[in-house]
C-alpha cells in the first residue's frame, strides 16, 4: 500500500510540472497579447506599455520567461496579477474558501441525494414509476446549470425571498448555488448507481448469496452495493475536480467570489500570472482527489490492494 | 434627451427645462435626467445597495481605466474641476484657474482648509504629488497618464497655488481634471498603500470594507469638509453606507432589483425596463458622451481604400431601423464619431446620411464592382469586409452585426463576421488584419477624436492605439492640432466639426448607437443623479426610513 502511494505521489509531481509548463506555453502561444489586452481598450502611452512588458518579463524570449517563472515558483512566489497588482497567492487564497464551501456542500448533496435516489431506483419494480424517475434524472442531467440556477433563483429568491440571490455571506447564500451544482452531478450518480445495481444483481454471486438464505437487504448492502459503488467513486472523484472548475457558471449566476469565475476572467483578460496559479491549483486538486479515489477503491475492493 | 419615467417632481422638471435651455445656448445637449421623486425632506441613515454589472479588480482610478473603478471612486475622490451636465467646467477643489496664451501653462488657486479623510491637508504639494504620480510610468497608469498628454511638470507656487506645465498646448487638460482618473488622492495614504488598493480622498465617502470579487462598501466621511459643485446639498452625505454588489448576470441583476434585494441596479437590458417601471420603479437614463459605438473601416485595406466602396457600405445600412428594433427606442442612433451629448458634437450631421441603397449600388458600379451571383466582384476578387468582432454579448451587438451583414449583402458586399475574444481582437487590430473594426469610448471631451483619427494614433504591432480606420490625413491632423492649442470654444467647436464631417463624408466610420446607461431605482430611494459622463452620483442620495 505504501509503495503504491509513493509511486502515485512521484507520478503526481511530474504531472504538476507538465501541467504548469503546458499552460505556461499554451496561454502565450494562443492569439492575443497580455499587455495589449490590458491597455488596448483605452488611450495609453508607449512608455506604460514598455514598462508593463518589462515588469512581467514579456520582453524576454519565451524560454527565459519560463525559467524566471519556475525560479519564482520554486521559492513559492506565484507572481503578481496584472489587473489587480495583487500577489496571485493572495488572490487565490481570498477566493478559495468560497469555492471550497460551495464544492464541499455540492459534493455532499450530490453523493447523499444521488446514492439515495440510485438505491431507491434499483428497488422499484419495472413500470411507469421507475420510468418516470429515470426520465426525471435524465432531465436533471441534461439541464444547463445556468438555467437551473435561474429557475431556483426566480422561485426561492426573487419570488419567496427565502434565500439571498447573490454573494457569499452565511449558510443561506450557499443553499441555492450548492443545489444548482449538486443536482446534475447527483442525477449522474443516481443513474450510474441504479444501472450498476441492476447489473450486479444479475450476477451469479448474488444468486448464491440469496440461495444461502441471506436477507434481501443484506444481499443488496453487503454484496451488491459495494460493487456498484466502484464506478460511482470514480465519477465522484472526477466530479470534485470538475465542480471546482465547473463552478464558473454558478459563480457568475450567483455572483459569488470564487476560483472558477476568477479563472475565466483571468483567461479572457490574459492575466497570465493568475491563470498559471489557477492551473497549478486545479492540477493539484485533481491529483489529490484521484489519489483519494484510488485509496477508496483499495479500501472497498480488496482485489486492487 | 430626457427619458426619465416615474414620479417626476414639478419644480425639478422646471429646473431641468432651464438647464436644458442653458445647455442649448451653450451649444451642447445635456444627457442627464434626474430621479428627483417628490418624497419630502431628505433623511439621513441607512445602507444603499447598488448592483454593479462589473467587478472591481483595481480601486485606483489613476491606475485602472475601468468604468466600475471610476463609478465607485467618484464618491471618495474630489477633483480640481467639476464638469456640469451641460459640459461647462466649474470650480471644485480649485477655486479658479487661468492658462497662458499658448495653453502650455495652467495656474490653479486652490480651496483652503480641506483635508483628506486620513487627516492629510489638501494643498499645492498634494496636487503636485498626484500629477507627478500619474505621469510616472512606474505607477503603471493605464489611462490617466494619457489624459495628461504632453505633461512636463507641476510647480508649487505657494501653499494654495500650483502651476502645471506642458511641452505643447493642451486645452483638453481642464476637462481631464474633472474625471475621477485625475481625482486627488491623499499623498500619505497613497505612499503607504498597495497599488490598486482602496484609495483615500477628500470626498464624502471612504472605503470601509472590501470583499474580493463580491462587494465593496463605502462609509460616510463624517468629517467631510469639501464642497461639491455637482451636488444639491452641503455637509456629510445622507446614507450611512453604500454597498456596491457585483452581479454580472443581467437576469439576476434585474431579479435582485425587482425583489428589492438591492436599491439600484445599473445596465438594465432595454427589454426589462418596461416591467420594472410598471411595477413602480424609476428609470434613470443617460446618454454617454464621447465616441458612440461605431464601425471603423480600415482605409489601408486593399478593397476599402476606395472612398466609393466605403460610402456605399455606409449608405447601404439602415442604422435608424437597426437601433430602433434592437433597443426599443431607449437608445439613440449615432450620427457622428462623437455622440450627441458630447461638447463639440456637430448637430448638422443629424439626418445627413440616411440609408440610400440606390446610391450605394451606383457608387459600387462606378468603382467597377460587378455583380456575380450573390455578391460583387472585381478582377475575380469578391468584395469582402472582414469584420473583427468582439463577442461579449454586450448590448446585443451580435444582432447589429447580423443586420449589418444582411443589409450590406443587398448591395453585394460580403460582410464576414469574425467573432473573437477581446485579446484576439486587439491582436488582429494591431496586425492590421481587418476591414472593419469596432470601438466606443466614454469621455465628455471632443479631444477623443484625436485618439480616433490622428495619424500619430494608428495601431501597429509596436503601438497600442485606436485610429482603427488608419486615417492619415494632414488636414485632419491640422484641425486636431488647432483644437488642442486653444481654449477658445468657438475655434475648438469649428475644428472638431470639420473633423466629424470629414469622417462621415469619407465614410471612415459608421456610427451606430449612443451608449446609454439605463439604471433603475427601487421605490424609497431618492436623489440619485448622473454626472456628465453618465456615472451615478451618490452624495445626494437618501433612503426613506
PDB file of C-alpha atoms in Angstrom, chain B residues 49-191:
ATOM      1  CA  UNK B  49     -27.149  48.751  -2.140  1.00  0.00           C
ATOM      2  CA  UNK B  50     -26.123  49.324  -5.745  1.00  0.00           C
ATOM      3  CA  UNK B  51     -25.833  46.385  -8.156  1.00  0.00           C
ATOM      4  CA  UNK B  52     -22.825  46.803 -10.434  1.00  0.00           C
ATOM      5  CA  UNK B  53     -22.546  44.763 -13.623  1.00  0.00           C
ATOM      6  CA  UNK B  54     -18.763  44.590 -13.421  1.00  0.00           C
ATOM      7  CA  UNK B  55     -16.236  43.639 -10.819  1.00  0.00           C
ATOM      8  CA  UNK B  56     -13.630  45.928  -9.318  1.00  0.00           C
ATOM      9  CA  UNK B  57     -10.189  44.424  -9.727  1.00  0.00           C
ATOM     10  CA  UNK B  58      -8.456  47.726  -9.013  1.00  0.00           C
ATOM     11  CA  UNK B  59      -9.682  50.544  -6.768  1.00  0.00           C
ATOM     12  CA  UNK B  60      -7.342  53.247  -8.005  1.00  0.00           C
ATOM     13  CA  UNK B  61      -8.691  55.223 -10.991  1.00  0.00           C
ATOM     14  CA  UNK B  62      -5.263  56.764 -11.525  1.00  0.00           C
ATOM     15  CA  UNK B  63      -4.110  53.240 -12.445  1.00  0.00           C
ATOM     16  CA  UNK B  64      -7.213  51.460 -13.768  1.00  0.00           C
ATOM     17  CA  UNK B  65      -9.402  52.575 -16.654  1.00  0.00           C
ATOM     18  CA  UNK B  66     -12.389  50.505 -15.543  1.00  0.00           C
ATOM     19  CA  UNK B  67     -15.875  52.022 -15.539  1.00  0.00           C
ATOM     20  CA  UNK B  68     -16.686  50.394 -12.195  1.00  0.00           C
ATOM     21  CA  UNK B  69     -13.490  51.772 -10.672  1.00  0.00           C
ATOM     22  CA  UNK B  70     -14.479  55.305 -11.687  1.00  0.00           C
ATOM     23  CA  UNK B  71     -18.064  54.836 -10.567  1.00  0.00           C
ATOM     24  CA  UNK B  72     -17.096  53.818  -7.041  1.00  0.00           C
ATOM     25  CA  UNK B  73     -14.149  56.199  -6.702  1.00  0.00           C
ATOM     26  CA  UNK B  74     -16.297  59.219  -7.600  1.00  0.00           C
ATOM     27  CA  UNK B  75     -17.815  59.218  -4.082  1.00  0.00           C
ATOM     28  CA  UNK B  76     -14.364  59.008  -2.484  1.00  0.00           C
ATOM     29  CA  UNK B  77     -12.359  61.431  -4.608  1.00  0.00           C
ATOM     30  CA  UNK B  78     -12.909  65.077  -5.378  1.00  0.00           C
ATOM     31  CA  UNK B  79     -11.456  66.756  -8.455  1.00  0.00           C
ATOM     32  CA  UNK B  80      -9.832  70.122  -9.019  1.00  0.00           C
ATOM     33  CA  UNK B  81     -12.566  70.967 -11.516  1.00  0.00           C
ATOM     34  CA  UNK B  82     -16.130  69.764 -11.902  1.00  0.00           C
ATOM     35  CA  UNK B  83     -17.989  69.302 -15.177  1.00  0.00           C
ATOM     36  CA  UNK B  84     -21.680  70.119 -15.112  1.00  0.00           C
ATOM     37  CA  UNK B  85     -24.262  68.188 -17.040  1.00  0.00           C
ATOM     38  CA  UNK B  86     -24.159  70.815 -19.792  1.00  0.00           C
ATOM     39  CA  UNK B  87     -20.422  70.364 -20.217  1.00  0.00           C
ATOM     40  CA  UNK B  88     -19.376  73.603 -18.510  1.00  0.00           C
ATOM     41  CA  UNK B  89     -16.394  73.444 -16.178  1.00  0.00           C
ATOM     42  CA  UNK B  90     -16.872  74.767 -12.651  1.00  0.00           C
ATOM     43  CA  UNK B  91     -14.590  75.257  -9.612  1.00  0.00           C
ATOM     44  CA  UNK B  92     -14.235  72.369  -7.154  1.00  0.00           C
ATOM     45  CA  UNK B  93     -11.011  71.845  -5.219  1.00  0.00           C
ATOM     46  CA  UNK B  94      -9.582  74.604  -7.404  1.00  0.00           C
ATOM     47  CA  UNK B  95     -11.237  77.974  -6.714  1.00  0.00           C
ATOM     48  CA  UNK B  96     -10.123  79.421 -10.004  1.00  0.00           C
ATOM     49  CA  UNK B  97      -7.655  78.853 -12.828  1.00  0.00           C
ATOM     50  CA  UNK B  98      -6.079  80.571 -15.779  1.00  0.00           C
ATOM     51  CA  UNK B  99      -3.986  79.491 -18.719  1.00  0.00           C
ATOM     52  CA  UNK B 100      -1.291  81.255 -20.717  1.00  0.00           C
ATOM     53  CA  UNK B 101      -1.773  82.258 -24.355  1.00  0.00           C
ATOM     54  CA  UNK B 102      -0.484  79.046 -25.966  1.00  0.00           C
ATOM     55  CA  UNK B 103      -2.174  76.798 -23.348  1.00  0.00           C
ATOM     56  CA  UNK B 104       1.094  75.305 -22.091  1.00  0.00           C
ATOM     57  CA  UNK B 105       0.768  76.636 -18.530  1.00  0.00           C
ATOM     58  CA  UNK B 106      -2.187  76.403 -16.196  1.00  0.00           C
ATOM     59  CA  UNK B 107      -2.257  78.097 -12.796  1.00  0.00           C
ATOM     60  CA  UNK B 108      -4.736  76.970 -10.148  1.00  0.00           C
ATOM     61  CA  UNK B 109      -5.816  78.722  -6.954  1.00  0.00           C
ATOM     62  CA  UNK B 110      -6.837  76.003  -4.510  1.00  0.00           C
ATOM     63  CA  UNK B 111      -9.551  75.896  -1.868  1.00  0.00           C
ATOM     64  CA  UNK B 112      -8.131  76.160   1.639  1.00  0.00           C
ATOM     65  CA  UNK B 113      -8.889  74.238   4.807  1.00  0.00           C
ATOM     66  CA  UNK B 114      -9.835  70.979   3.101  1.00  0.00           C
ATOM     67  CA  UNK B 115      -8.419  67.736   4.466  1.00  0.00           C
ATOM     68  CA  UNK B 116      -8.224  64.187   3.133  1.00  0.00           C
ATOM     69  CA  UNK B 117     -10.153  61.646   5.182  1.00  0.00           C
ATOM     70  CA  UNK B 118      -6.863  60.433   6.719  1.00  0.00           C
ATOM     71  CA  UNK B 119      -6.167  63.933   8.065  1.00  0.00           C
ATOM     72  CA  UNK B 120      -3.581  64.942   5.448  1.00  0.00           C
ATOM     73  CA  UNK B 121      -4.151  68.541   4.349  1.00  0.00           C
ATOM     74  CA  UNK B 122      -5.112  69.174   0.736  1.00  0.00           C
ATOM     75  CA  UNK B 123      -2.722  71.745  -0.742  1.00  0.00           C
ATOM     76  CA  UNK B 124      -0.412  72.505  -3.654  1.00  0.00           C
ATOM     77  CA  UNK B 125       2.000  69.744  -2.643  1.00  0.00           C
ATOM     78  CA  UNK B 126      -0.819  67.210  -2.826  1.00  0.00           C
ATOM     79  CA  UNK B 127      -1.718  68.325  -6.353  1.00  0.00           C
ATOM     80  CA  UNK B 128       1.893  68.018  -7.455  1.00  0.00           C
ATOM     81  CA  UNK B 129       2.149  64.578  -5.826  1.00  0.00           C
ATOM     82  CA  UNK B 130      -0.903  63.333  -7.719  1.00  0.00           C
ATOM     83  CA  UNK B 131       0.017  64.630 -11.177  1.00  0.00           C
ATOM     84  CA  UNK B 132       3.650  63.512 -10.882  1.00  0.00           C
ATOM     85  CA  UNK B 133       2.490  60.089  -9.718  1.00  0.00           C
ATOM     86  CA  UNK B 134       0.208  59.619 -12.731  1.00  0.00           C
ATOM     87  CA  UNK B 135       2.875  60.793 -15.185  1.00  0.00           C
ATOM     88  CA  UNK B 136       5.453  58.390 -13.761  1.00  0.00           C
ATOM     89  CA  UNK B 137       5.459  55.200 -15.903  1.00  0.00           C
ATOM     90  CA  UNK B 138       6.401  53.221 -12.760  1.00  0.00           C
ATOM     91  CA  UNK B 139       2.873  53.826 -11.469  1.00  0.00           C
ATOM     92  CA  UNK B 140       1.509  51.775 -14.361  1.00  0.00           C
ATOM     93  CA  UNK B 141      -1.354  54.139 -15.169  1.00  0.00           C
ATOM     94  CA  UNK B 142      -3.435  52.530 -17.906  1.00  0.00           C
ATOM     95  CA  UNK B 143      -5.469  55.587 -18.868  1.00  0.00           C
ATOM     96  CA  UNK B 144      -4.965  58.631 -16.598  1.00  0.00           C
ATOM     97  CA  UNK B 145      -1.460  59.172 -17.986  1.00  0.00           C
ATOM     98  CA  UNK B 146      -2.884  59.725 -21.474  1.00  0.00           C
ATOM     99  CA  UNK B 147      -5.228  62.386 -20.034  1.00  0.00           C
ATOM    100  CA  UNK B 148      -2.127  64.347 -19.045  1.00  0.00           C
ATOM    101  CA  UNK B 149      -0.922  64.455 -22.671  1.00  0.00           C
ATOM    102  CA  UNK B 150       2.364  66.363 -23.068  1.00  0.00           C
ATOM    103  CA  UNK B 151       2.703  66.853 -19.288  1.00  0.00           C
ATOM    104  CA  UNK B 152       6.034  68.241 -18.188  1.00  0.00           C
ATOM    105  CA  UNK B 153       5.916  69.266 -14.544  1.00  0.00           C
ATOM    106  CA  UNK B 154       3.987  70.827 -11.698  1.00  0.00           C
ATOM    107  CA  UNK B 155       5.415  73.801  -9.823  1.00  0.00           C
ATOM    108  CA  UNK B 156       4.275  74.574  -6.285  1.00  0.00           C
ATOM    109  CA  UNK B 157       3.961  78.367  -6.322  1.00  0.00           C
ATOM    110  CA  UNK B 158       2.791  78.623  -2.723  1.00  0.00           C
ATOM    111  CA  UNK B 159       0.704  76.583  -0.279  1.00  0.00           C
ATOM    112  CA  UNK B 160      -2.507  77.193  -2.272  1.00  0.00           C
ATOM    113  CA  UNK B 161      -1.262  77.831  -5.796  1.00  0.00           C
ATOM    114  CA  UNK B 162       0.090  75.368  -8.347  1.00  0.00           C
ATOM    115  CA  UNK B 163       1.275  75.773 -11.896  1.00  0.00           C
ATOM    116  CA  UNK B 164       1.075  72.842 -14.310  1.00  0.00           C
ATOM    117  CA  UNK B 165       3.393  72.914 -17.325  1.00  0.00           C
ATOM    118  CA  UNK B 166       3.082  71.170 -20.689  1.00  0.00           C
ATOM    119  CA  UNK B 167       5.594  70.903 -23.521  1.00  0.00           C
ATOM    120  CA  UNK B 168       2.855  71.727 -26.046  1.00  0.00           C
ATOM    121  CA  UNK B 169      -0.521  73.452 -25.873  1.00  0.00           C
ATOM    122  CA  UNK B 170      -3.016  71.114 -24.240  1.00  0.00           C
ATOM    123  CA  UNK B 171      -6.521  72.507 -23.797  1.00  0.00           C
ATOM    124  CA  UNK B 172      -8.242  69.141 -23.036  1.00  0.00           C
ATOM    125  CA  UNK B 173      -6.412  69.186 -19.693  1.00  0.00           C
ATOM    126  CA  UNK B 174      -9.167  71.152 -17.935  1.00  0.00           C
ATOM    127  CA  UNK B 175     -11.898  68.622 -18.756  1.00  0.00           C
ATOM    128  CA  UNK B 176      -9.464  65.806 -17.960  1.00  0.00           C
ATOM    129  CA  UNK B 177      -9.078  67.198 -14.435  1.00  0.00           C
ATOM    130  CA  UNK B 178     -12.797  66.686 -13.826  1.00  0.00           C
ATOM    131  CA  UNK B 179     -12.563  62.919 -14.379  1.00  0.00           C
ATOM    132  CA  UNK B 180     -12.146  60.572 -11.407  1.00  0.00           C
ATOM    133  CA  UNK B 181      -8.964  59.339 -13.111  1.00  0.00           C
ATOM    134  CA  UNK B 182      -7.282  62.630 -12.194  1.00  0.00           C
ATOM    135  CA  UNK B 183      -9.035  62.830  -8.801  1.00  0.00           C
ATOM    136  CA  UNK B 184      -6.980  63.864  -5.817  1.00  0.00           C
ATOM    137  CA  UNK B 185      -5.584  61.105  -3.577  1.00  0.00           C
ATOM    138  CA  UNK B 186      -4.036  61.594  -0.172  1.00  0.00           C
ATOM    139  CA  UNK B 187      -0.241  61.612  -0.636  1.00  0.00           C
ATOM    140  CA  UNK B 188       0.260  59.981   2.795  1.00  0.00           C
ATOM    141  CA  UNK B 189      -2.202  57.127   2.306  1.00  0.00           C
ATOM    142  CA  UNK B 190      -1.138  56.540  -1.306  1.00  0.00           C
ATOM    143  CA  UNK B 191       2.536  56.262  -0.388  1.00  0.00           C
TER     144      UNK B 191
END
